[in-house]
XYZ file of C-alpha atoms in Angstrom:
595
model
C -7.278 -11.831 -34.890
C -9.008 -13.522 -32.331
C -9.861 -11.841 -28.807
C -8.718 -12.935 -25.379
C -11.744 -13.751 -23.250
C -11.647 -10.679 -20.287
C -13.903 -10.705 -17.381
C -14.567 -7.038 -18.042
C -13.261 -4.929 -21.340
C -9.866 -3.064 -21.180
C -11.249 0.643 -20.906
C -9.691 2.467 -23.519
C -10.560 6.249 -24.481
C -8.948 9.522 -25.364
C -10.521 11.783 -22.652
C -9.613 9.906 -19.138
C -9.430 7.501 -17.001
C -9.960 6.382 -13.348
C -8.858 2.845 -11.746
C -9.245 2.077 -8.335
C -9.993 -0.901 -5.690
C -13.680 0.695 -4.745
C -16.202 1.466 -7.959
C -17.711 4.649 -5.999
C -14.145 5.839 -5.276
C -13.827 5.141 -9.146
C -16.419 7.586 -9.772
C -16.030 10.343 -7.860
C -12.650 10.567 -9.651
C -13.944 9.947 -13.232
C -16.472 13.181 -11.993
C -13.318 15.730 -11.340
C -11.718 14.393 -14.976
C -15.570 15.497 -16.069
C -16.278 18.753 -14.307
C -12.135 19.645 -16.374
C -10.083 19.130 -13.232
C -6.970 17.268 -13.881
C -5.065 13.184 -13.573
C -4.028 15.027 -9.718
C -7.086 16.680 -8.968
C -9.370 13.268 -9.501
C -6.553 11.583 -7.526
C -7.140 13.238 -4.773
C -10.716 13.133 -4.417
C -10.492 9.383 -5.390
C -8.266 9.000 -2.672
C -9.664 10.979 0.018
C -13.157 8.868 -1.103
C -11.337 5.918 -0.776
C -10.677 6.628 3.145
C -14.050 6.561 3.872
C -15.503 3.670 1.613
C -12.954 1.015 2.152
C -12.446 1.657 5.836
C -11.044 -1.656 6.928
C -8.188 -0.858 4.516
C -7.393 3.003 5.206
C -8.831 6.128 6.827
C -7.566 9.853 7.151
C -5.313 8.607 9.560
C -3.252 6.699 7.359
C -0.577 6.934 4.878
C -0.261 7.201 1.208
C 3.002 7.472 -1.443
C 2.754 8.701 -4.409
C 4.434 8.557 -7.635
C 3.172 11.365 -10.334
C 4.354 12.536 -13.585
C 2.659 15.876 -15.241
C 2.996 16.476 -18.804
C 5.885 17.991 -19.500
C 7.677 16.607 -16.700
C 11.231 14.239 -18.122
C 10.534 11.863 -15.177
C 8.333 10.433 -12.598
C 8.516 11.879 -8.982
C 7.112 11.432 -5.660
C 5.451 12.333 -2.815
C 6.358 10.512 0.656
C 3.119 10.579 2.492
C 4.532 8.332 4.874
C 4.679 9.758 8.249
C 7.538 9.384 10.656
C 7.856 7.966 14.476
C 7.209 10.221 16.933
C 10.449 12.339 18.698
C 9.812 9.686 22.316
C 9.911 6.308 20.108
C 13.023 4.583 21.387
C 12.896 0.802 21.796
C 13.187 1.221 25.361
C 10.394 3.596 25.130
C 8.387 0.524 23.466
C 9.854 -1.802 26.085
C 8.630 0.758 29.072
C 5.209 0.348 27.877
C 5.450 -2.972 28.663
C 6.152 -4.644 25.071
C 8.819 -7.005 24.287
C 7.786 -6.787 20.066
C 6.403 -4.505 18.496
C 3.108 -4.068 18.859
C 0.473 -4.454 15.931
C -2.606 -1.965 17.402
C -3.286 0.225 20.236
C -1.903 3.754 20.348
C 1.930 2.184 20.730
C 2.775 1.702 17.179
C 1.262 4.825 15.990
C 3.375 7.316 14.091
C 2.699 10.615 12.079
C -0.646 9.981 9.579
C 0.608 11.357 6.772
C -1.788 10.783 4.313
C -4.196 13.961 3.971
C -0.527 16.432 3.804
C 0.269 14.283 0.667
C -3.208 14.634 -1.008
C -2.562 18.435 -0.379
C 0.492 18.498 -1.603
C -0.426 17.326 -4.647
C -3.184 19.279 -5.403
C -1.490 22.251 -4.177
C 1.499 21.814 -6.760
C -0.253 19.664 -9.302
C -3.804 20.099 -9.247
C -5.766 22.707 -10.406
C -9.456 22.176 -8.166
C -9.993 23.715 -5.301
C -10.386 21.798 -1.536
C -13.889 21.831 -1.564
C -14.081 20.371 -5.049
C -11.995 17.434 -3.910
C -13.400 17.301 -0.366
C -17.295 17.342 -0.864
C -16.837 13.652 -2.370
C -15.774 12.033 0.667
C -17.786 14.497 3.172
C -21.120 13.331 1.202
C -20.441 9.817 1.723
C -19.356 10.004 5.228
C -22.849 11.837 5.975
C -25.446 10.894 3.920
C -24.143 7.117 3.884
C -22.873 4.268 1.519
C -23.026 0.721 0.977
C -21.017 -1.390 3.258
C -18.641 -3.558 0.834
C -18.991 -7.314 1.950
C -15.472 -7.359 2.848
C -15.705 -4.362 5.079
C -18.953 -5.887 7.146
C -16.916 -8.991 7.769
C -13.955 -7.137 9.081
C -16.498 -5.335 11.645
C -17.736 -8.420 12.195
C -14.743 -9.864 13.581
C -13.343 -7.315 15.254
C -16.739 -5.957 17.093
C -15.933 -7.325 20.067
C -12.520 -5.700 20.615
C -14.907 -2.358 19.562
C -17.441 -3.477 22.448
C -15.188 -3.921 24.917
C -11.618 -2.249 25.201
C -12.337 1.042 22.089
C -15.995 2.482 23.247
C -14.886 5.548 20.790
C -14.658 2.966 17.645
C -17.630 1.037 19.179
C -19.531 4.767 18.668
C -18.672 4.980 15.485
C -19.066 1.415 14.087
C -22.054 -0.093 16.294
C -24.158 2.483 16.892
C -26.933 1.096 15.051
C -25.871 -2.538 15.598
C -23.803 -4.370 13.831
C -23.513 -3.556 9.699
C -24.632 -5.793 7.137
C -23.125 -5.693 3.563
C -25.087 -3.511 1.067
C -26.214 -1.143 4.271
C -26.073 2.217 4.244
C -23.631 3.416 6.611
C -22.658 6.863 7.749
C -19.793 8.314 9.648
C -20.989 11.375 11.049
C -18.368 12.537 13.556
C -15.230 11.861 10.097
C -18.365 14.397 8.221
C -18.453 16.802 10.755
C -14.561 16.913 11.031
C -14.080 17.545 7.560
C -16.268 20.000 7.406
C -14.590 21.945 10.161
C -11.424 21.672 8.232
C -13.060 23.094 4.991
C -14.840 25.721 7.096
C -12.063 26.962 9.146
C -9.642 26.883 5.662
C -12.006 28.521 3.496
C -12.421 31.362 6.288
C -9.687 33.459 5.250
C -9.699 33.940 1.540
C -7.004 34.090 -0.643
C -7.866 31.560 -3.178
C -7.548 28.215 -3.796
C -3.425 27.952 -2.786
C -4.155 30.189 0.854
C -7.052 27.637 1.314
C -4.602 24.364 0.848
C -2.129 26.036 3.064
C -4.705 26.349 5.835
C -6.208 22.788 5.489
C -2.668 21.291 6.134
C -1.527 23.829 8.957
C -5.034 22.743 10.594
C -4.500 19.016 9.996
C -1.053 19.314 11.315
C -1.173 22.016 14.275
C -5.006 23.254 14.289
C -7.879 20.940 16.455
C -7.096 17.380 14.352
C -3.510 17.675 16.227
C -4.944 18.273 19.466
C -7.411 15.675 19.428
C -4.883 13.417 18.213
C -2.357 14.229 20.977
C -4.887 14.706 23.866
C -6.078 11.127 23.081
C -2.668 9.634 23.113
C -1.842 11.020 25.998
C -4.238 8.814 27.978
C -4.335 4.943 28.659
C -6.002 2.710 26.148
C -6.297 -1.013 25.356
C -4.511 -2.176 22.810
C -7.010 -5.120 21.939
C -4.669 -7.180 23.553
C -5.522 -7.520 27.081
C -2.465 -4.510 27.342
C -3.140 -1.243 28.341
C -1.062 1.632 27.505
C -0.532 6.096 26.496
C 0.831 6.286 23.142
C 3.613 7.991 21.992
C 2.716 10.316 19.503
C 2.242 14.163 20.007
C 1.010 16.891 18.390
C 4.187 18.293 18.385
C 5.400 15.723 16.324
C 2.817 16.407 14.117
C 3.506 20.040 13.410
C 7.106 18.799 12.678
C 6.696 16.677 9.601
C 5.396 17.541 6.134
C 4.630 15.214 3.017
C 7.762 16.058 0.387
C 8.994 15.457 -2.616
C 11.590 13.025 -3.992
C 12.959 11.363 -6.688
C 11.830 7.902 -8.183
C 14.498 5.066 -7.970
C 13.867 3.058 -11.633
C 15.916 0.427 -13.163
C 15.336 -0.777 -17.557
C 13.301 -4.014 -18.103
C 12.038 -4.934 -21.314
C 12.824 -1.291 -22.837
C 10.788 0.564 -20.510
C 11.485 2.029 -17.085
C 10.167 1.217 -13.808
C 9.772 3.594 -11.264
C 9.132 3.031 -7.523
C 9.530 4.738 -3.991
C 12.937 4.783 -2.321
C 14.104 1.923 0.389
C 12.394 3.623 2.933
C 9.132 1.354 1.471
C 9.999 -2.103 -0.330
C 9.666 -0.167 -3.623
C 12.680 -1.665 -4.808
C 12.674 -4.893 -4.487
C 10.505 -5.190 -7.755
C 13.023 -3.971 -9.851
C 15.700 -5.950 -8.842
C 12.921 -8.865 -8.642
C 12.966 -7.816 -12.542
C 16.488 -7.458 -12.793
C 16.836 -11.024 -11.607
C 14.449 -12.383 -14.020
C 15.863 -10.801 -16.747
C 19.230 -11.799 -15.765
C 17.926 -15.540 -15.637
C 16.691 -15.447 -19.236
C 12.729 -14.901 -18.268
C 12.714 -13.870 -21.582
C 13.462 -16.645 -23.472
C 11.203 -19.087 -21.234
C 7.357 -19.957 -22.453
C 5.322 -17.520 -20.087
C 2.920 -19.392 -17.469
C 5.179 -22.602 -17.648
C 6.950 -23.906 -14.343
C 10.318 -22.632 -15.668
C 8.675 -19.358 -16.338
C 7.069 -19.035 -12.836
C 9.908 -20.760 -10.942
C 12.645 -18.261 -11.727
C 9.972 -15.518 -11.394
C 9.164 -16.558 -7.969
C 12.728 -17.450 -6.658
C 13.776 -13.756 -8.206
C 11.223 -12.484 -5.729
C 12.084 -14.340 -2.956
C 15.574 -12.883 -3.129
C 14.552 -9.207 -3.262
C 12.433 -9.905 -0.686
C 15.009 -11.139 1.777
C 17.096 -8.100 0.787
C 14.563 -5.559 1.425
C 14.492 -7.315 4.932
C 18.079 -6.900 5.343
C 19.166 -3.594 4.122
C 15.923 -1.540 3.232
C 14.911 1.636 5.436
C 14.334 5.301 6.420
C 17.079 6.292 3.885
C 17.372 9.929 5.551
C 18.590 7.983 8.422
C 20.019 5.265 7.004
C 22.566 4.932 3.940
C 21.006 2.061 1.783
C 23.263 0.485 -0.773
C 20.814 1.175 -3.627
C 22.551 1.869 -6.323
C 24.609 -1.584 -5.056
C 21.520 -3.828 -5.461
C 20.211 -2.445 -8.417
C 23.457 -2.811 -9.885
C 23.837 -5.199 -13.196
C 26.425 -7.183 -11.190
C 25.057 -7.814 -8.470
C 21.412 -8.828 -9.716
C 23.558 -11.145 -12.290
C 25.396 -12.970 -9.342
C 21.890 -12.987 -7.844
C 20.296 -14.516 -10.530
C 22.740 -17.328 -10.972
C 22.320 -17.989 -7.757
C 18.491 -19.973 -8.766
C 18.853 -23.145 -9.095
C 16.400 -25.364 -10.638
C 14.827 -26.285 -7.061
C 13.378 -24.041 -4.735
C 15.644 -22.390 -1.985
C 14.377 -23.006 1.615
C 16.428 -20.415 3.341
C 16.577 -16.925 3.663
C 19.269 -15.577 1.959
C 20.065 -11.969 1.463
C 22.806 -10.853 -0.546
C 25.611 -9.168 0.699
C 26.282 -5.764 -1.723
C 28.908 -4.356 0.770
C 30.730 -7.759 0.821
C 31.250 -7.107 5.024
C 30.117 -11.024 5.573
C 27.683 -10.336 8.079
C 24.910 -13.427 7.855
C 21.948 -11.264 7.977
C 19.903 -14.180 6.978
C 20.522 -16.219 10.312
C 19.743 -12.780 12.208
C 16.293 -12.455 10.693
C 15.253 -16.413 10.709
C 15.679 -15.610 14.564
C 13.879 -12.887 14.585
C 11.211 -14.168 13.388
C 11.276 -17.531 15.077
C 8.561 -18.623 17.331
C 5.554 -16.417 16.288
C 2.329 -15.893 18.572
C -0.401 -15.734 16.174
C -3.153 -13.602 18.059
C -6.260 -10.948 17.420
C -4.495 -8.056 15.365
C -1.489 -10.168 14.260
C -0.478 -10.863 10.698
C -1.736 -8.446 8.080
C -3.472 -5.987 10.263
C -6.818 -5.147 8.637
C -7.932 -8.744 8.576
C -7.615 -10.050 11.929
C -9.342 -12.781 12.280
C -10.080 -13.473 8.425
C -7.199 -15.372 7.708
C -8.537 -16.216 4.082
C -8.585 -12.371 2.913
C -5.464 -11.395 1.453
C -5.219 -7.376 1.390
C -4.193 -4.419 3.307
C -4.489 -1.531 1.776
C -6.199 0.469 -1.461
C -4.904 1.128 -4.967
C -5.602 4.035 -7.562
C -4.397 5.068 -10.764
C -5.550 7.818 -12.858
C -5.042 9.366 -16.479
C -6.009 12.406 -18.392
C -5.651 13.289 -21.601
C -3.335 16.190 -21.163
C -0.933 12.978 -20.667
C -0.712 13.426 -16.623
C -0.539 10.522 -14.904
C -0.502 9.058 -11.111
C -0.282 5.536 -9.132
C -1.042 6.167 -5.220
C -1.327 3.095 -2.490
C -3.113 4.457 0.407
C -2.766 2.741 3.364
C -3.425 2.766 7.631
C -5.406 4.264 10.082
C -7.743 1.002 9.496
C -10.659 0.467 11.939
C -9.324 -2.979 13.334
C -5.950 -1.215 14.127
C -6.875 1.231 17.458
C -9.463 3.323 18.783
C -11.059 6.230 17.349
C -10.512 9.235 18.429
C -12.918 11.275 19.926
C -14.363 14.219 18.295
C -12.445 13.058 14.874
C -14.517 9.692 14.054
C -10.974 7.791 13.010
C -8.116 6.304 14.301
C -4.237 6.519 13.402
C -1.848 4.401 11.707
C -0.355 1.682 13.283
C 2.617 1.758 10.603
C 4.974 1.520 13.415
C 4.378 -2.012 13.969
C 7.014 -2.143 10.922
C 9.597 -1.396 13.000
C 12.079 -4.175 14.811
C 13.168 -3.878 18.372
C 16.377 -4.730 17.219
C 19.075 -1.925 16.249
C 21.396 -4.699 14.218
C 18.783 -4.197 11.426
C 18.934 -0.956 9.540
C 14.925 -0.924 9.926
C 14.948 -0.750 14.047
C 13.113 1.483 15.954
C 14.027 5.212 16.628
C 12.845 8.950 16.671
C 11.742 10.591 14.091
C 12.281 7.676 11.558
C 9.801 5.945 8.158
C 8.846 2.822 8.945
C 9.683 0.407 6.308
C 6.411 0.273 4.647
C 5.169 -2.164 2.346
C 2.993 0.419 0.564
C 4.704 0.387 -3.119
C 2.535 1.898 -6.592
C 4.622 1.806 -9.502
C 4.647 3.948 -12.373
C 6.121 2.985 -16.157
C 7.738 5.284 -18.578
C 9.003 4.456 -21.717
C 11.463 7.128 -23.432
C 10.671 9.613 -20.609
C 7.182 9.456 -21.604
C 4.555 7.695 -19.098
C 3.159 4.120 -20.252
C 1.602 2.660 -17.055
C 0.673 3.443 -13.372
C -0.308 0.044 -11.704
C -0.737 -1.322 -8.185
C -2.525 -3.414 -5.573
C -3.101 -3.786 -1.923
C -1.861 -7.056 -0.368
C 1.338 -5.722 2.347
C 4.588 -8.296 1.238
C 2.510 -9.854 -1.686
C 1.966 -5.948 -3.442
C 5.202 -6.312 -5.472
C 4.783 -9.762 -6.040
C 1.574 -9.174 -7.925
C 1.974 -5.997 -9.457
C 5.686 -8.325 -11.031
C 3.336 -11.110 -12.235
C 1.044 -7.971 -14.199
C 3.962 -7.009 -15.962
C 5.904 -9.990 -16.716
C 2.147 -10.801 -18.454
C 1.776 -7.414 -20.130
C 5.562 -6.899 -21.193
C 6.920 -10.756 -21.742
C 3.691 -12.135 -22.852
C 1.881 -9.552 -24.387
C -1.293 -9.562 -22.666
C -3.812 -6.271 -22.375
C -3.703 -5.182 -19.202
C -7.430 -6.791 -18.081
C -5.883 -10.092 -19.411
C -2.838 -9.361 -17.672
C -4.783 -9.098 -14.488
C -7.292 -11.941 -14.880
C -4.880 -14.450 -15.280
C -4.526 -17.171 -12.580
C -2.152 -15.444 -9.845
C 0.826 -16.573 -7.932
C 2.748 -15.239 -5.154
C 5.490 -16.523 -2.561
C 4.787 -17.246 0.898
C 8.895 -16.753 1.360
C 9.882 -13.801 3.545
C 10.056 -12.709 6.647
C 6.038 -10.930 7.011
C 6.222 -7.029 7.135
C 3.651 -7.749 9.892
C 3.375 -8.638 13.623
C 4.126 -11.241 14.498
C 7.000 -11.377 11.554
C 6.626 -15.073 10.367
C 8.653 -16.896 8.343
C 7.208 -20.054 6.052
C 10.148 -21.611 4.224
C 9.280 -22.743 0.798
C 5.708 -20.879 0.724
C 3.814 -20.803 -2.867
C 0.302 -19.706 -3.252
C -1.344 -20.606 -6.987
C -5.166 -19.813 -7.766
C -6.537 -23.041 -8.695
C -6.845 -21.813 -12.347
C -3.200 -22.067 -12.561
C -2.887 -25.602 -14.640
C -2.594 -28.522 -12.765
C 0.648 -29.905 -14.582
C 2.648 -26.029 -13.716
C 1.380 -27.169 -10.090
C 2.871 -30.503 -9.424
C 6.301 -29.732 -11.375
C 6.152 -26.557 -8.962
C 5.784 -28.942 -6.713
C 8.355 -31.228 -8.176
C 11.320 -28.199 -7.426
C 10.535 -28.135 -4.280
C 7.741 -25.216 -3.634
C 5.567 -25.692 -0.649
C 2.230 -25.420 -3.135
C -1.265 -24.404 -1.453
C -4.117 -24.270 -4.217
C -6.383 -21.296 -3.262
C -9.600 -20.724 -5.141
C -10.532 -19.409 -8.450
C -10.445 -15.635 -7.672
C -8.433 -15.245 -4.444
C -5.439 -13.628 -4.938
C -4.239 -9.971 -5.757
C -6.421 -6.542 -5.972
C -4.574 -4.791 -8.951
C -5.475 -1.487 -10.909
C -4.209 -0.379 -13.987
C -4.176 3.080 -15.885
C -1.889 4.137 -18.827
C -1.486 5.622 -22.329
C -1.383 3.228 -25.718
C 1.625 4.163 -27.971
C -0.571 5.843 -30.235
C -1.928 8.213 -26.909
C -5.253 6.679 -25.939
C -6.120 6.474 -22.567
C -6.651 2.834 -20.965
C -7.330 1.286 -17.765
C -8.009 -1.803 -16.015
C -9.053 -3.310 -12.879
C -9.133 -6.931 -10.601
C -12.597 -8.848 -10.583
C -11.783 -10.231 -7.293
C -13.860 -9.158 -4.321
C -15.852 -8.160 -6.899
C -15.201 -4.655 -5.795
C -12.233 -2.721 -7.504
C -13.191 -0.832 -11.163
C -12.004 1.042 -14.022
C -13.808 3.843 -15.987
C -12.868 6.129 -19.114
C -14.193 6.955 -21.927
C-alpha cells in the first residue's frame, strides 16, 4: 500500500502522547506521562507551560474549557474554565465608562480569569501529581528564560508602543531589556516570583497533595492574586485607545466563581460521537455544521471537490449565524439546544444550500416566533472602525496572522484522554498588573450592548466564547481529542480535520496537512464585529480548478499562501488501543510527541 506523503510522521505508540501548539509546552507534558503522572496531570503542566511560552495567545489570566474523559468514565465531561462578568457589568455600566461598544482591551472588558481554577480542578479530581510537579514547568521557564517564538516577537513588536506609552506595568515586563528578538531568551520574573508565592504559601500547611490544591485556588481566588487584581482595577488606565478608564472587576467577584463541571452536548456523525462545550461557547455549532453536511449527502460527494467543500462551507456558515443568534450563558439563558441539534431542523437546514453561495445572514428560527434575527445582527455589525486592538485581539496590527488562542491534547495509556483550548489574558489585550507580571482577560469584549440578543451584557454572566476543543468517542469509548486556535475559524478547521479523517480516510497528520479552507461568513466574535458577505479563504495548495468553480457559486475567494491557515492538534487511540497524535506544521511551531 502506498504511503501518503506527511510533513512530519503520525506519532503512534502504546505508552503516551502529548500534542500541543508550542514544542516546549509539548515536552514538559510528555515529561509528567514519563515521571508516571497521568493524560490530566501532563495536561495541566502543558497548559500552565503554555501560559508562559505562547504569551501573545494566553497567560494565567485567561481562560481555558475543558473536555476530559478518564478510563472508566461512559462519557466525556467538562470543565468550564470560563470566568464570568463581574457583579457591576451592566451595559450602562459600560456606557458610563464612556463606551458606546464594547470595548476590545483596557481593564473594561475584563471578567473573572478562570483559567488556573480549571487546571486545579482537574488535577484535583483527575490527576494524580502534586502542584509543584505541575507548577515547576512553567515557574522554570518564566525565570530562567525561553526562546521567543517568531510569532510572539512580532506581536511585541507591534504593540510596543501602546506598552511604552499608556501600560508602563506591561512595558516592565516586556521591554525591559529592549525590544525581543525571535530565538531570545526571555524571562518573566515578576509571573516566577508570583507563582512561587502561590506554591509557597499552599504548600505551607500540609495535608497532602488535595489540602495543597485547595489552598492554591482559595489563594488565586481570595489570597494576594485577588487583591492585586482588584486594587489595580480599581484605578484609571488607558485602554490603548486614547480612553481612559477603572475597570469593573473585583476581587469579590473573584472569590464568587469557581471552575465546574458539566456535561458534554454531542450529536452522531459518521458512527462516532462528537462532543463539545455547551452554548455558552460556540461548541455547538460544529455539530450541527456536521449535521448539515450529513444531511446534504457530504457523504456521497468526492472529498476535496467544489461540491464537497461548497456544502461543507455553506453548512458552516449556517451554524455560524445561529450561534450568533441564539448561543449564550445557558445558566442565564434557555438555549434551544436540543432544537438545533435536532434531525429536523438540521434537515430543513440543509436543504436550505443551494448550489450558489448565500450572501446573507440567515439564522434559523428553532422556536418558529418569526423574529428576523438576521437583519438585527447585519446592523449590528454594520459600519465597523477597524483600529489598534480590534479584530482578533492578540494580533493587532498583524492582520496576516490568523490565531487567538492555544490548543492541547493529551493521551495515556491507561486510555485517559483530554482536549483543552486555553485562551486570554494575552499581552496586547491590557496592562499588567503590578506585582503579578500578567494581565486579565478581555473575554468580555464578547459581549453585545444590546439586550435583544441572548448574548448581551449583564452581571455575573459567560461571555460567548469562541474557545471550543472537541473530544470523539466511539461506543462510549474515546477515539480523538482535537483542536486549534483561530477565534470564529476554530470550528471551521477542526470540521475540515474530520470531514478528512472520517469521510476521506486520511491519518490524522494527513488530515491536517491538507490545503485548508475556512469561511469569512459571520458576524466576527471580535471587536469591532464585522461582517464580510460571501467570505472564503483557500491555501493556495487547494487546486486551482476547486478555486474558480468556488468561485463560479458565488464565494468571495482570497488565495492565501501555502501554509497559512489553521493551528490544529490531534491526540487519540487506534481501534486496536495504540496511542497517536498529530500536530499543524504551520508557524512552524505546534508538535506532537509519544512513543
Amino acid at each position: 500500500m502506498a504511503q501518503r506523503f506527511t510533513t512530519r510522521p503520525e506519532i503512534r505508540g502504546t505508552f503516551g502522547a502529548v500534542s500541543s501548539t508550542h514544542w516546549l509546552a509539548s515536552a514538559v507534558g510528555m515529561g509528567v506521562l514519563e515521571r508516571d503522572g497521568n493524560a490530566f496531570d501532563a495536561a495541566v503542566a502543558t497548559g500552565l507551560t503554555l501560559q508562559i511560552v505562547e504569551p501573545h495567545l494566553n497567560g494565567p489570566g485567561g481562560e481555558v474549557p475543558i473536555i476530559a474523559q478518564a478510563t472508566g468514565w461512559d462519557r466525556p465531561r467538562v470543565i468550564c474554565g470560563q470566568g464570568i462578568s463581574p457583579a457591576a457589568a451592566t451595559i450602562q455600566a459600560i456606557k458610563d465608562l464612556g463606551y458606546d461598544r464594547m470595548p476590545g482591551m483596557g481593564l473594561a472588558p475584563a471578567v473573572v480569569p478562570g483559567a488556573f481554577d480549571a487546571w486545579m480542578l482537574l488535577l484535583l479530581e483527575c490527576g494524580t501529581a502534586r502542584l509543584r510537579d505541575v507548577l515547576e514547568p512553567a515557574i522554570g521557564y518564566a525565570a530562567n528564560g525561553y526562546p521567543l517564538a517568531h510569532r510572539a516577537a512580532e506581536a511585541i513588536h507591534a504593540i510596543a508602543p501602546t506598552l511604552e506609552q499608556d501600560w508602563p506595568s506591561s512595558s516592565e515586563v516586556w521591554l525591559a531589556d529592549g525590544l525581543p528578538l525571535p530565538g531570545q531568551l526571555v524571562r518573566k520574573p515578576q509571573i516566577a516570583d508570583a507563582y512561587r508565592r502561590l506554591l509557597t504559601e499552599a504548600e505551607a500547611g500540609g495535608g497532602g497533595r488535595e489540602a495543597e490544591i485547595a489552598r492554591a485556588r482559595l489563594i488565586w481566588s481570595q489570597g494576594f492574586v485577588a487583591e492585586a487584581i482588584d486594587t489595580f482595577y480599581r484605578s484609571e488606565q488607558s485602554d490603548g485607545q486614547g480612553h481612559r478608564s477603572t475597570g469593573l472587576l473585583t476581587g469579590q467577584d473573584m472569590a464568587e466563581w469557581s471552575a465546574s463541571w458539566e456535561n458534554t452536548i454531542s450529536r452522531s456523525f459518521q458512527g462516532v460521537e462528537v462532543h463539545k462545550t455547551g452554548a455558552w461557547g460556540q461548541g455547538p455549532a460544529l455539530p450541527m455544521a456536521l449535521g448539515m453536511a450529513e444531511a446534504g449527502g457530504i457523504s456521497d460527494l468526492q472529498p476535496g471537490t467544489a461540491p464537497f467543500l461548497h456544502l461543507a462551507i455553506e453548512a458552516i456558515k449556517r451554524a455560524l449565524a445561529d450561534r450568533d443568534a441564539w448561543f449564550a450563558d445557558t445558566n442565564h439563558v434557555d438555549v434551544p439546544i436540543e432544537a438545533l441539534l435536532s434531525d429536523a431542523y438540521l434537515a430543513a437546514r440543509a436543504a436550505e444550500i443551494g448550489e450558489t453561495a448565500d450572501q446573507s445572514l440567515s439564522p434559523g428560527d428553532p422556536l418558529g416566533d418569526g423574529m428576523d434575527r438576521g437583519t438585527l445582527l447585519s446592523e449590528l455589525a454594520a459600519n465597523p472602525n477597524q483600529g489598534l486592538g480590534q479584530g482578533e485581539p492578540t494580533f493587532a496590527d498583524l492582520p496576516s496572522i490568523e490565531g487567538d488562542t492555544c490548543h492541547l491534547d493529551v493521551v495515556d495509556r491507561h486510555g485517559n484522554i483530554v482536549a483543552a483550548t486555553p485562551s486570554g489574558g494575552w499581552l496586547q489585550s491590557a496592562p499588567a498588573v503590578p506585582g503579578l507580571g500578567f494581565n486579565v482577560t478581555t473575554r468580555g469584549q464578547m459581549f453585545w450592548l444590546d439586550d435583544r440578543l441572548p448574548s448581551h451584557l449583564a452581571p455575573r454572566r459567560r461571555p460567548r466564547t469562541t474557545l471550543t476543543p472537541t473530544l470523539v468517542t466511539r461506543g462510549n469509548r474515546p477515539v480523538l481529542a482535537c483542536g486549534s486556535p483561530g477565534g470564529d475559524q476554530q470550528d471551521q478547521w477542526t470540521m475540515m480535520l474530520l470531514l478528512r479523517h472520517l469521510v476521506e480516510g486520511l491519518g490524522l497528520q494527513a488530515a491536517i496537512d491538507a490545503p485548508m479552507v475556512h469561511s469569512g461568513h459571520y458576524v466576527n466574535s471580535f471587536a469591532p464585529r464585522l461582517f464580510t458577505p460571501g467570505l472564503l479563504f483557500v491555501e493556495d495548495r487547494l487546486p486551482k480548478a476547486v478555486c474558480k468553480e468556488l468561485s463560479g457559486r458565488g464565494h468571495d475567494v482570497r488565495v492565501q499562501p501555502s501554509w497559512a491557515l489553521g493551528r490544529l492538534c490531534a491526540a487519540g487511540f487506534t481501534r486496536d488501543g495504540q496511542v497517536r497524535a498529530a500536530a499543524t506544521p504551520r508557524f512552524c511551531q505546534a508538535y506532537a510527541v509519544g512513543r
